[in-house]
XYZ file of C-alpha atoms in Angstrom:
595
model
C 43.877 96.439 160.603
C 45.205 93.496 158.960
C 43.222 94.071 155.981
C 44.512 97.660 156.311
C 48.484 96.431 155.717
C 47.282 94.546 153.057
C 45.872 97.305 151.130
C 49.163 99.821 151.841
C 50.596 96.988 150.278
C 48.947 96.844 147.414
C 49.685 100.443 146.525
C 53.422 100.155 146.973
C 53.018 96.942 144.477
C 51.325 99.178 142.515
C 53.512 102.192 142.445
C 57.079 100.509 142.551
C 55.747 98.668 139.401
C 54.515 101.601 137.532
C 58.226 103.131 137.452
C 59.058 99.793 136.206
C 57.054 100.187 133.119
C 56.675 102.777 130.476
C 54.922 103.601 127.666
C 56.798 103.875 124.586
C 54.147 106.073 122.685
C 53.547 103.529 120.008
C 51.199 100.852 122.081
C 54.199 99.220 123.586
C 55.167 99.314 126.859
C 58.796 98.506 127.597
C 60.507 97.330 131.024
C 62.685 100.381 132.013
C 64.318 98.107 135.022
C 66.842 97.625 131.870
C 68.160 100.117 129.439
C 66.530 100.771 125.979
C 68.807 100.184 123.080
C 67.256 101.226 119.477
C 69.107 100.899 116.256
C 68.596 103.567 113.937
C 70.905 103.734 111.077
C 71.035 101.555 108.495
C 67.595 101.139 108.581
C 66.156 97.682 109.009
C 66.179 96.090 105.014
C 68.358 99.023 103.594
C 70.352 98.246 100.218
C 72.577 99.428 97.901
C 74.626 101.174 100.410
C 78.502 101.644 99.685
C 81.743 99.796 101.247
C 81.776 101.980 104.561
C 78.493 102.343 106.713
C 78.320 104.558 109.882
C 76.089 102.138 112.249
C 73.825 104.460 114.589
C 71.603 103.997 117.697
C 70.030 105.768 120.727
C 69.806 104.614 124.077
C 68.649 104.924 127.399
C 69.592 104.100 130.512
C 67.359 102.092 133.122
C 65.499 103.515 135.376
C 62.322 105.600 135.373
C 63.227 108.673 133.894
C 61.336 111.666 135.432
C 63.111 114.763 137.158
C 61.675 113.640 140.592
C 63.694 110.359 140.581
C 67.164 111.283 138.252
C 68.666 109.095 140.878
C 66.713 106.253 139.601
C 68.534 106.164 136.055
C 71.776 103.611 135.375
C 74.787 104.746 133.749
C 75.820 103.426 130.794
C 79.238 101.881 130.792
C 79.251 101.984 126.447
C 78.173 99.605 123.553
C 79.201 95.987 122.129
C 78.062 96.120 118.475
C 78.016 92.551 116.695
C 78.686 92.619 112.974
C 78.833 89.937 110.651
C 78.087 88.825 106.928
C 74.390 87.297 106.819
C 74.628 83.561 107.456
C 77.778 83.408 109.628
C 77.860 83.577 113.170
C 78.999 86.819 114.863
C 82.423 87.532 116.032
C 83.299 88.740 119.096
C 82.078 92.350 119.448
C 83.442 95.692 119.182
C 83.258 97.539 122.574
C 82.663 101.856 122.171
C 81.633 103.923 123.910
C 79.432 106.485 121.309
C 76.581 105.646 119.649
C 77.667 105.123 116.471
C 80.686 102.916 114.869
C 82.125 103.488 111.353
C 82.179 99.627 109.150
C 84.706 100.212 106.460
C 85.909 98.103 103.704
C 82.538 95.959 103.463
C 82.518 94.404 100.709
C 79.848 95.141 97.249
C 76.531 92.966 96.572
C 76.764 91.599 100.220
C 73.986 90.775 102.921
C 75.144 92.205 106.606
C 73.421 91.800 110.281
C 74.342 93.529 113.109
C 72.793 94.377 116.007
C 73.745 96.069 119.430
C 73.888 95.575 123.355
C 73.745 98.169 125.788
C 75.847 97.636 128.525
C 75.788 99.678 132.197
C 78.284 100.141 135.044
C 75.882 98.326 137.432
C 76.055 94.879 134.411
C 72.443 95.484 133.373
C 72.258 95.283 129.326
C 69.717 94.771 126.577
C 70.409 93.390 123.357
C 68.524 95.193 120.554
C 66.656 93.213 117.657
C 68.950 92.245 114.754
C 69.020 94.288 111.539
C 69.963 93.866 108.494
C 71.576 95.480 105.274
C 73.256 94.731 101.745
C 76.274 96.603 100.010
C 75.557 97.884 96.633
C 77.094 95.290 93.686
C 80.129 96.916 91.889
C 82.241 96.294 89.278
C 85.658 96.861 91.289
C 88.065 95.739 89.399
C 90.322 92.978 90.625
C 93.611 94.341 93.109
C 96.340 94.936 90.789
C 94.554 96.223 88.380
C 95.689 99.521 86.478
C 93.028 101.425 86.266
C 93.322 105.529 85.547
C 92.089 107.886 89.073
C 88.280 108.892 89.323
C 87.448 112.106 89.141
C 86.628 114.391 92.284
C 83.002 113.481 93.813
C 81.266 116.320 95.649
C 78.021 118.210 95.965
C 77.511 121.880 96.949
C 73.795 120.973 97.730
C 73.485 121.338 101.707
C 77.235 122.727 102.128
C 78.617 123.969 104.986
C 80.340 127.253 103.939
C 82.792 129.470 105.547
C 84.729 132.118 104.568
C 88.007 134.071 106.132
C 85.214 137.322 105.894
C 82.809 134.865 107.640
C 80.975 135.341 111.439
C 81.461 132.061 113.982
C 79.119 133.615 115.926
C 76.474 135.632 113.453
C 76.930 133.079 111.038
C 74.827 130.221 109.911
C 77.041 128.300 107.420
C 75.377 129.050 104.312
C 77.014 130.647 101.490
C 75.644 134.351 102.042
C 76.354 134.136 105.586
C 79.278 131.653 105.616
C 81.092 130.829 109.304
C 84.604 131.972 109.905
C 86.256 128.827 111.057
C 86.765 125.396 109.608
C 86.554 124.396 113.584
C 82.754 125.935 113.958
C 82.062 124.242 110.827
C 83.302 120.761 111.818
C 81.544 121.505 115.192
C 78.063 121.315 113.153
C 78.991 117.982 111.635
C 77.921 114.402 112.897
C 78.941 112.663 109.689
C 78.153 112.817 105.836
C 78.499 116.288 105.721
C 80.541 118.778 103.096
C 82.629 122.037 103.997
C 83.084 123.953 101.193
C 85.934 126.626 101.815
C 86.468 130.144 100.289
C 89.692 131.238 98.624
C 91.853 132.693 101.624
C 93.896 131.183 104.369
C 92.846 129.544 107.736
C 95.229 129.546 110.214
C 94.082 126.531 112.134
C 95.031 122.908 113.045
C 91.972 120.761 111.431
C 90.741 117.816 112.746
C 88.310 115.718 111.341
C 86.361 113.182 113.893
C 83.252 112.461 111.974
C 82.811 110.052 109.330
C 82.477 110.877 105.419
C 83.203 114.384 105.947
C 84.070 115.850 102.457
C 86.201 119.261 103.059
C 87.549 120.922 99.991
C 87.624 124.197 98.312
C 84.715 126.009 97.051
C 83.902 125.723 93.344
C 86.283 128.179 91.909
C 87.901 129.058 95.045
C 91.791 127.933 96.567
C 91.614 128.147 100.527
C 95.355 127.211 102.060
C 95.439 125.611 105.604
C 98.924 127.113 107.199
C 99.895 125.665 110.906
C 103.563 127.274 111.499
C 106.533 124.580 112.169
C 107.775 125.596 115.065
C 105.187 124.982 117.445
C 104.949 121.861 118.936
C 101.121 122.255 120.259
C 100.638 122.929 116.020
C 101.922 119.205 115.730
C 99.470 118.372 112.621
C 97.922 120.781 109.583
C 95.426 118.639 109.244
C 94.287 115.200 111.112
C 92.095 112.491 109.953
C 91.075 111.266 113.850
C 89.980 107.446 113.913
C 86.559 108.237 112.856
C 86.871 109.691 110.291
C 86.372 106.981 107.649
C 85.285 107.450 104.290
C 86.451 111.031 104.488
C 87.319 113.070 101.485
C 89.611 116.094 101.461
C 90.225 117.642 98.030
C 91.434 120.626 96.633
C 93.300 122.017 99.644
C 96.818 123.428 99.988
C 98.138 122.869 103.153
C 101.163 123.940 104.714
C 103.030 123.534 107.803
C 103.212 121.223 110.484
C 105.715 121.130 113.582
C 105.685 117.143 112.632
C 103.068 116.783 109.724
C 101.059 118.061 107.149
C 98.362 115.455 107.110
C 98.128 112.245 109.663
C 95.905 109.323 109.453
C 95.287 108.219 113.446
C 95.023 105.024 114.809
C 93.843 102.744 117.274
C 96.883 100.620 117.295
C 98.294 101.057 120.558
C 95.038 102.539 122.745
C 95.565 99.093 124.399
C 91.829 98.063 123.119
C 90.965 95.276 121.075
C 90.240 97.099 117.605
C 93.340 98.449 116.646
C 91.977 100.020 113.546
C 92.403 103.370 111.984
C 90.877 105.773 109.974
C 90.636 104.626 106.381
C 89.301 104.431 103.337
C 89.758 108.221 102.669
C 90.755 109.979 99.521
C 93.253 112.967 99.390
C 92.886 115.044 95.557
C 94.037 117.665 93.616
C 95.764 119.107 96.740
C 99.293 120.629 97.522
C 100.925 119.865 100.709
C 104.576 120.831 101.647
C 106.571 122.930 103.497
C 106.193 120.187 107.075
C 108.005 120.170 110.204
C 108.517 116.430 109.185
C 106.179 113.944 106.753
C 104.126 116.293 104.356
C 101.682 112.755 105.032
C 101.860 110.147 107.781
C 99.957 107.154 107.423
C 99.868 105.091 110.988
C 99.227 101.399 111.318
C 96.155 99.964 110.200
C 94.690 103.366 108.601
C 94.055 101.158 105.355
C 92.634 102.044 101.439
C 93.958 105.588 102.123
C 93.956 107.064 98.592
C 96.373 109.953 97.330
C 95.811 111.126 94.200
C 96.580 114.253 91.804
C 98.785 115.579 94.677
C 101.839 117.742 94.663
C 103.724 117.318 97.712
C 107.023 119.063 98.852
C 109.008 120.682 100.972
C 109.347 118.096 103.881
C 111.376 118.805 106.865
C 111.826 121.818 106.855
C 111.499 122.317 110.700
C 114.205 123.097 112.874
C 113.943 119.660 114.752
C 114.526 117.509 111.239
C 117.635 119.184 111.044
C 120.761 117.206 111.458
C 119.329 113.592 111.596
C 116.361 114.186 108.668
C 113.580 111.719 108.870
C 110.927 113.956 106.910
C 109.579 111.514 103.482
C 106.591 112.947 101.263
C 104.096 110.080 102.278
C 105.480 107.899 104.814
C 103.086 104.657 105.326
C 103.915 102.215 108.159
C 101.923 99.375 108.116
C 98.491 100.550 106.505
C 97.481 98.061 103.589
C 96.386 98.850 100.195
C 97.399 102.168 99.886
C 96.779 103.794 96.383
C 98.962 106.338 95.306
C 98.556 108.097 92.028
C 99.385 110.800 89.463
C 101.259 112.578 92.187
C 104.354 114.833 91.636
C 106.539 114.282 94.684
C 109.482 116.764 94.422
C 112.229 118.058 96.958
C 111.537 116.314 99.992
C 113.802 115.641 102.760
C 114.416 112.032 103.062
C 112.388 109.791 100.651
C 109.686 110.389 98.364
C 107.388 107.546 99.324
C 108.081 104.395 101.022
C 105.125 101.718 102.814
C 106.415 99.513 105.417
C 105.924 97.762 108.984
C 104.130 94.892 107.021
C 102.252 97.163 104.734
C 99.872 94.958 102.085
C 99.101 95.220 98.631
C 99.726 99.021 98.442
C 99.973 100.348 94.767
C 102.437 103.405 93.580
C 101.930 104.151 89.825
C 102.245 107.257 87.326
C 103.817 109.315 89.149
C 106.756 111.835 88.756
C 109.090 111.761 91.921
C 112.381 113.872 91.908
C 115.000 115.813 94.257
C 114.715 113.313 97.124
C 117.645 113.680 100.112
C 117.245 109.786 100.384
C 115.508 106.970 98.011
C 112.418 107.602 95.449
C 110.268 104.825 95.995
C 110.835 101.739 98.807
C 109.190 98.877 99.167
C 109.066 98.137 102.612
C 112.169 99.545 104.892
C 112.919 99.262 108.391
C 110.117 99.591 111.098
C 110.102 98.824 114.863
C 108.618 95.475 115.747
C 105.679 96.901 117.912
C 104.557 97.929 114.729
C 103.787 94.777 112.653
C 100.709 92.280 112.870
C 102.354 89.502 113.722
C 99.033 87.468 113.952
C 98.997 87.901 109.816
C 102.825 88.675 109.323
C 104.179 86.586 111.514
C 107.458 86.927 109.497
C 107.626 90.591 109.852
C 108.007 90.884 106.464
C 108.069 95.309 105.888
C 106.356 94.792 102.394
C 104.047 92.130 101.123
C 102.579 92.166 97.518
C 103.257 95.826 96.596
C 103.063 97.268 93.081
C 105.246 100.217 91.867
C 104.802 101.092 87.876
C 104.749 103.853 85.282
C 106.605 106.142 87.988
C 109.200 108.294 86.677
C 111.972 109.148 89.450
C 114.807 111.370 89.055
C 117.474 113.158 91.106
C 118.264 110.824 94.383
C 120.569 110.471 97.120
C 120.123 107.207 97.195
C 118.003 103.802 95.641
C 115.799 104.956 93.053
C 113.401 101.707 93.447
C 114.679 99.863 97.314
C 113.302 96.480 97.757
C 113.326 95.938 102.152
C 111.952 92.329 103.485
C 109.586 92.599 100.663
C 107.140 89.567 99.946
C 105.905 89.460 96.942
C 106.460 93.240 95.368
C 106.486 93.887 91.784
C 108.642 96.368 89.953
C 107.178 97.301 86.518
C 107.599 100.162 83.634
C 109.729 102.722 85.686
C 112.127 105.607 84.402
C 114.957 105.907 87.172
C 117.157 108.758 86.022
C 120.401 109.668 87.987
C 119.815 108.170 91.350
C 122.221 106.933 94.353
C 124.190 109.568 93.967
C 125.448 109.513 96.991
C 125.327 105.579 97.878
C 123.301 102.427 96.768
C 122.590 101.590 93.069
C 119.385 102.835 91.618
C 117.242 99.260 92.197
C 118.609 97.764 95.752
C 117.763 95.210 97.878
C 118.350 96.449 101.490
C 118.394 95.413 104.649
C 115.850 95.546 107.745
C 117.152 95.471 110.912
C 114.219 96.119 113.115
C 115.837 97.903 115.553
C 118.308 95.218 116.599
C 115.394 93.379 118.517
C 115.457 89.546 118.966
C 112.034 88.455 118.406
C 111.989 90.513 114.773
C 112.340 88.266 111.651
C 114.236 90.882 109.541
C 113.564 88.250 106.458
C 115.178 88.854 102.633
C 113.053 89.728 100.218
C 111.905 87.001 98.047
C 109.746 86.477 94.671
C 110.168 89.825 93.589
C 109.312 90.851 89.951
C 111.411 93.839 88.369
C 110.251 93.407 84.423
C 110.392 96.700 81.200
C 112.471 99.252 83.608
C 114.530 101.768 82.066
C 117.996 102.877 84.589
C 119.760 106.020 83.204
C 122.875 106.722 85.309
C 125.482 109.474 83.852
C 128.487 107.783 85.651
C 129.394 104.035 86.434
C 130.565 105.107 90.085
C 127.771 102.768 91.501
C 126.076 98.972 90.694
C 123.363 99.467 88.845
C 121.623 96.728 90.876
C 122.608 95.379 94.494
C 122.183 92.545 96.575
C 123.272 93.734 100.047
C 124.515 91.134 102.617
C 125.488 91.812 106.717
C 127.626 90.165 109.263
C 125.291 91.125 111.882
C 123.062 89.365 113.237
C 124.167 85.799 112.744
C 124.058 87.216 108.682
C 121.653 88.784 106.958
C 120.990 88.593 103.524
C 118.400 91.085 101.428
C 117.467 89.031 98.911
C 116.209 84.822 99.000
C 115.365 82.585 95.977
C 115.006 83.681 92.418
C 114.969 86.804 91.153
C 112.496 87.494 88.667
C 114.120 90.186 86.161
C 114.137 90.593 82.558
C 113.456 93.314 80.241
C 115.169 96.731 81.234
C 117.189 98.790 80.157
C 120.368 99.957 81.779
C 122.554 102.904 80.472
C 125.772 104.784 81.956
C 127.142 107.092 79.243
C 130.036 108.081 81.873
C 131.159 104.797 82.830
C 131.077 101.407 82.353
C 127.405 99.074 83.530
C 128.008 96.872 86.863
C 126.089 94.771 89.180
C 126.660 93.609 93.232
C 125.898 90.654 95.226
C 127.181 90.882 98.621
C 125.251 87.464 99.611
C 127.697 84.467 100.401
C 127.485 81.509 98.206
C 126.101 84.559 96.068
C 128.960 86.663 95.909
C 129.781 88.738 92.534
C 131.720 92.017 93.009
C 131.563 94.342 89.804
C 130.275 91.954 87.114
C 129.197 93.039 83.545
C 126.306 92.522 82.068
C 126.824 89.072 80.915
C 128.438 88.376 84.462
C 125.341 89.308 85.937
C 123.095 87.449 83.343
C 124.674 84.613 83.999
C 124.526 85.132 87.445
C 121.129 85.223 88.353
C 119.844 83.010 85.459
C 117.833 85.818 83.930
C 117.991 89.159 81.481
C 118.107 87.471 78.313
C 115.418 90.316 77.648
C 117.404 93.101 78.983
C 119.893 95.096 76.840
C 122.282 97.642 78.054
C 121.658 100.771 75.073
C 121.451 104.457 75.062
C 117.528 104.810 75.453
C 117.385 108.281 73.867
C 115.252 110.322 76.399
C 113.855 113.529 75.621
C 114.175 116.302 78.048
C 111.073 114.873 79.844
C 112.569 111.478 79.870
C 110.177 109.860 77.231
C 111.433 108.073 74.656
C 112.593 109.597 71.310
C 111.824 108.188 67.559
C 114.118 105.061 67.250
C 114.745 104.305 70.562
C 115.916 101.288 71.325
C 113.359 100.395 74.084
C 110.404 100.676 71.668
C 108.318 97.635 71.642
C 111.223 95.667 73.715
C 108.898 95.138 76.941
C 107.437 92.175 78.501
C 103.242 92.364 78.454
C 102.001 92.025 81.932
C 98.334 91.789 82.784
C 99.343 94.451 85.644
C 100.226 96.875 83.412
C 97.796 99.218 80.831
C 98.781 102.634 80.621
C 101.775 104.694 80.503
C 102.898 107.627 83.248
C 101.077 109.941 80.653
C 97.920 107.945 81.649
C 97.981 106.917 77.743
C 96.710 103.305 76.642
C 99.685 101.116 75.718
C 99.233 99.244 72.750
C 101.039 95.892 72.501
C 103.766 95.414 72.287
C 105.030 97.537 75.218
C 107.940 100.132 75.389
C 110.469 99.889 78.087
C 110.207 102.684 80.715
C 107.445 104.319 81.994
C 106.280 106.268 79.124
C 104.919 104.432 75.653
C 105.877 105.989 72.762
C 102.740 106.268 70.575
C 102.538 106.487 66.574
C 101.106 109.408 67.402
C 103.999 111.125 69.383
């Protein structure tokens, strides 16, 4: 009997350990008491890849999965994925919860190692094997740079088509029998894939939430994207979710909006640790206008977001941005290195473009921007503190180390070129043509008041660079620069240090040329030119001349701003994306021999 027990024992050894083990199909045999974890994508040893990588892997949960014992399998609480550059130690990880997490802004002809733990609800977890990757070596030139905007990138090879004549249902995506929606399309993606879209209109919200997801017109075809404005449950035209990094959208007109035409989304206040966004995406060759609000919001942290070729117009035109208009043509709140390029930004609400909240090295440059109901271009503004990094801004600074040059702006309410608690921003080779019409002076310093709060910094701006600008006003009603100062606050002043200025040309053919500095100890109310020379210890470059503009605002034969620039290494070509031979004109456009 006793030897009886002992054998019943045996056999529940026996069993309870088989549905411990199972076979993996390649000669392995793996403990299922745990879950599986396998990395898949990119492979083990891959190279070349580019600067954002979509990391992939499958799991499984422990437990041994049969249908007679579903009861038996865990439940997988989500993923920690360690990432690193080969040779350093990892950082803490990034928790998600799909299998999959988008690595942007890697950076060329480096080694990476990453691997991934599978965590369940009960604490089991395995850790997978490390693997390992390298970037692809570039020749990126060095930030600041001017270089001219690359070409569209696309293949029709493998496209998802549709068509407004399309079938959702009979359909199968191919070009012959194209589906009807962009939604059924997107609903076949996982990542990497490319929607081409017929000539017609789809009315539908879009929403991208897969990674490197090109979506564009059809070769020879213009498809429009309309969302009406006064719908609130249409909020966005078209939205690039968090993961959609590395996304491309080109050749698109898009319309409509209750709040925007296109919105980068963010992690920022999900209460997680990665506060990222989606980034590293280029919009080209597209039209966007007529929004309830922004024709293009850019949220915190959506970084490298790339506009190019663009016309934009039309913001705010919904009912609810009537009366207190808050409606610019790309508004950018803290997302760094923005690019923005060859766009023509015309009758928009408030301002034409402005990149705040702590926004970084963000470049505007080439572009024609006119008919704005505020400012053209500023440089950082006035953002709410919940809004800035303060672990790498601690400052709050609204603006640090941004580039505007070559733009040509006309036709504003109020600063043509606003400086805002910018750090570091450089104003180079712009036209400014009848601007602050209505208050400011065509370049301003401003103020940032950060919502009154009292842990915000609100800081001047200081170092700032404005060299080779041309100012056209037709009356002398306002400064042609200003220095703003407030009481409030304990006293505020927009500008600290030296001013680094030289080289422009100002011009007023219906009134006399003056300058403003509100700042105490500071203080000059409606100096002249050689007032304000003396003033800030600077313009000995400058001269104050009609600049005989053609009807385009380039410069005519005998100008005086021909060859009267400074050469900066920041600056190449013209707003006409023309070489400029040395020595440089003043303005944005370079008069060639040629011209």
């Amino acid at each position: 009997m006793l030897n009886g027990h002992r054998k019943e024992y045996l056999w529940v050894f026996v069993i309870v350990s088989l549905f411990c083990f199972v076979s993996c199909g390649n000669g392995t045999v793996q403990d299922v008491t745990l879950p599986m974890i396998r990395l898949l994508s990119p492979i083990d040893g891959a190279r070349d890849l580019g600067t954002t990588v979509t990391l992939t892997w499958e799991a499984t949960p422990s437990g041994a999965a049969t249908p007679e014992r579903p009861q038996a399998l865990g439940t997988i609480a989500g993923y920690r994925v360690y990432f690193t550059v080969a040779g350093t130690n990892y950082p803490a990880p990034t928790f998600c919860q799909e299998k999959q997490l988008v690595q942007t802004g890697l950076a060329e002809g480096t080694d990476y190692r990453w691997k991934v733990e599978v965590v369940e609800q009960a604490g089991k977890s395995r850790v997978s094997p490390e693997f390992r990757f390298s970037t692809k070596a570039g020749t990126t030139p060095q930030w600041g740079e001017e270089t001219l905007s690359e070409p569209a990138v696309f293949t029709v090879e493998g496209a998802i088509w549709v068509s407004p004549t399309g079938n959702d249902v009979t359909g199968i995506g191919s070009e012959t029998r194209p589906y009807r929606t962009i939604f059924k399309a997107l609903s076949e993606c996982e990542g990497g894939e490319t929607i081409l879209l017929c000539s017609g209109e789809y009315r539908e919200a879009v929403r991208i939430r897969w990674p490197n997801i090109t979506l564009r017109s059809a070769p020879g075809h213009w498809a429009k994207i309309i969302v009406p404005t006064d719908d609130e449950e249409e909020a966005i035209a078209l939205m690039m979710d968090v993961e959609s990094s590395g996304s491309k959208i080109q050749s698109l007109e898009i319309i409509g909006g209750y709040y925007y035409g296109i919105k980068f989304e963010t992690r920022w206040d999900w209460g997680i640790e990665d506060r990222s966004g989606a980034s590293d995406i280029i919009i080209e060759d597209c039209v966007i206008h007529h929004t309830g609000r922004d024709a293009v919001k850019i949220t915190p942290q959506c970084n490298r977001i790339t506009i190019r070729r663009c016309e934009i117009y039309a913001s705010g035109v919904g009912a609810h941005n009537q009366g207190n208009p808050n409606a610019e043509g790309i508004d950018n709140v803290n997302g760094d290195r923005m690019l923005v390029q060859e766009c023509h930004i015309h009758d928009v609400s408030t301002t034409g473009i402005y990149f705040k909240g702590g926004a970084r090295e963000c470049i505007v440059e080439r572009n024609i921007i006119e008919h704005c109901g505020a400012s053209g271009i500023l440089i950082g503004f006035d953002t709410s503190p919940e809004y800035f990094d303060i672990t790498t801004n601690p400052e709050y600074y609204e603006s640090i180390s941004g580039i505007v040059r070559n733009n040509v702006i006309l036709d504003t309410a109020y600063a043509g070129i606003g400086l805002y608690a910018a750090k570091d921003a450089q104003v180079y080779h712009n036209t400014i043509v009848r601007t602050a019409r209505e208050g400011m002076s065509p370049i301003t310093f401003g103020l940032s008041f950060q919502d009154w709060e009292p842990e915000a910094g609100r800081p001047p701006s200081i170092n700032p660079i404005i060299l080779n600008n041309l100012v056209y006003q037709e009356s002398g009603e306002r400064p042609i620069v200003a220095i703003r100062y407030s009481d409030e606050l304990g006293g505020m002043s927009a500008l600290e240090g030296p001013l680094v200025i030289d080289a422009n040309c100002y011009y007023a053919p219906g009134g006399e040329i003056w300058f403003q500095d509100r700042r105490p100890g500071h203080y000059l109310e409606r100096g002249d030119f050689e007032d304000w020379k003396a003033h800030v210890g600077a313009e000995a470059n400058s001269l104050c001349a009609d600049p005989l503009l053609t009807e385009r605002y380039r410069l005519e034969a005998g100008s005086p701003c021909i060859d009267k620039g400074i050469p900066t290494d920041l600056v190449r070509y013209d707003v006409d994306n023309r070489l400029r031979p040395s020595p440089f004109d003043i303005g944005a456009s370079e008069r060639l021999a040629t011209d």
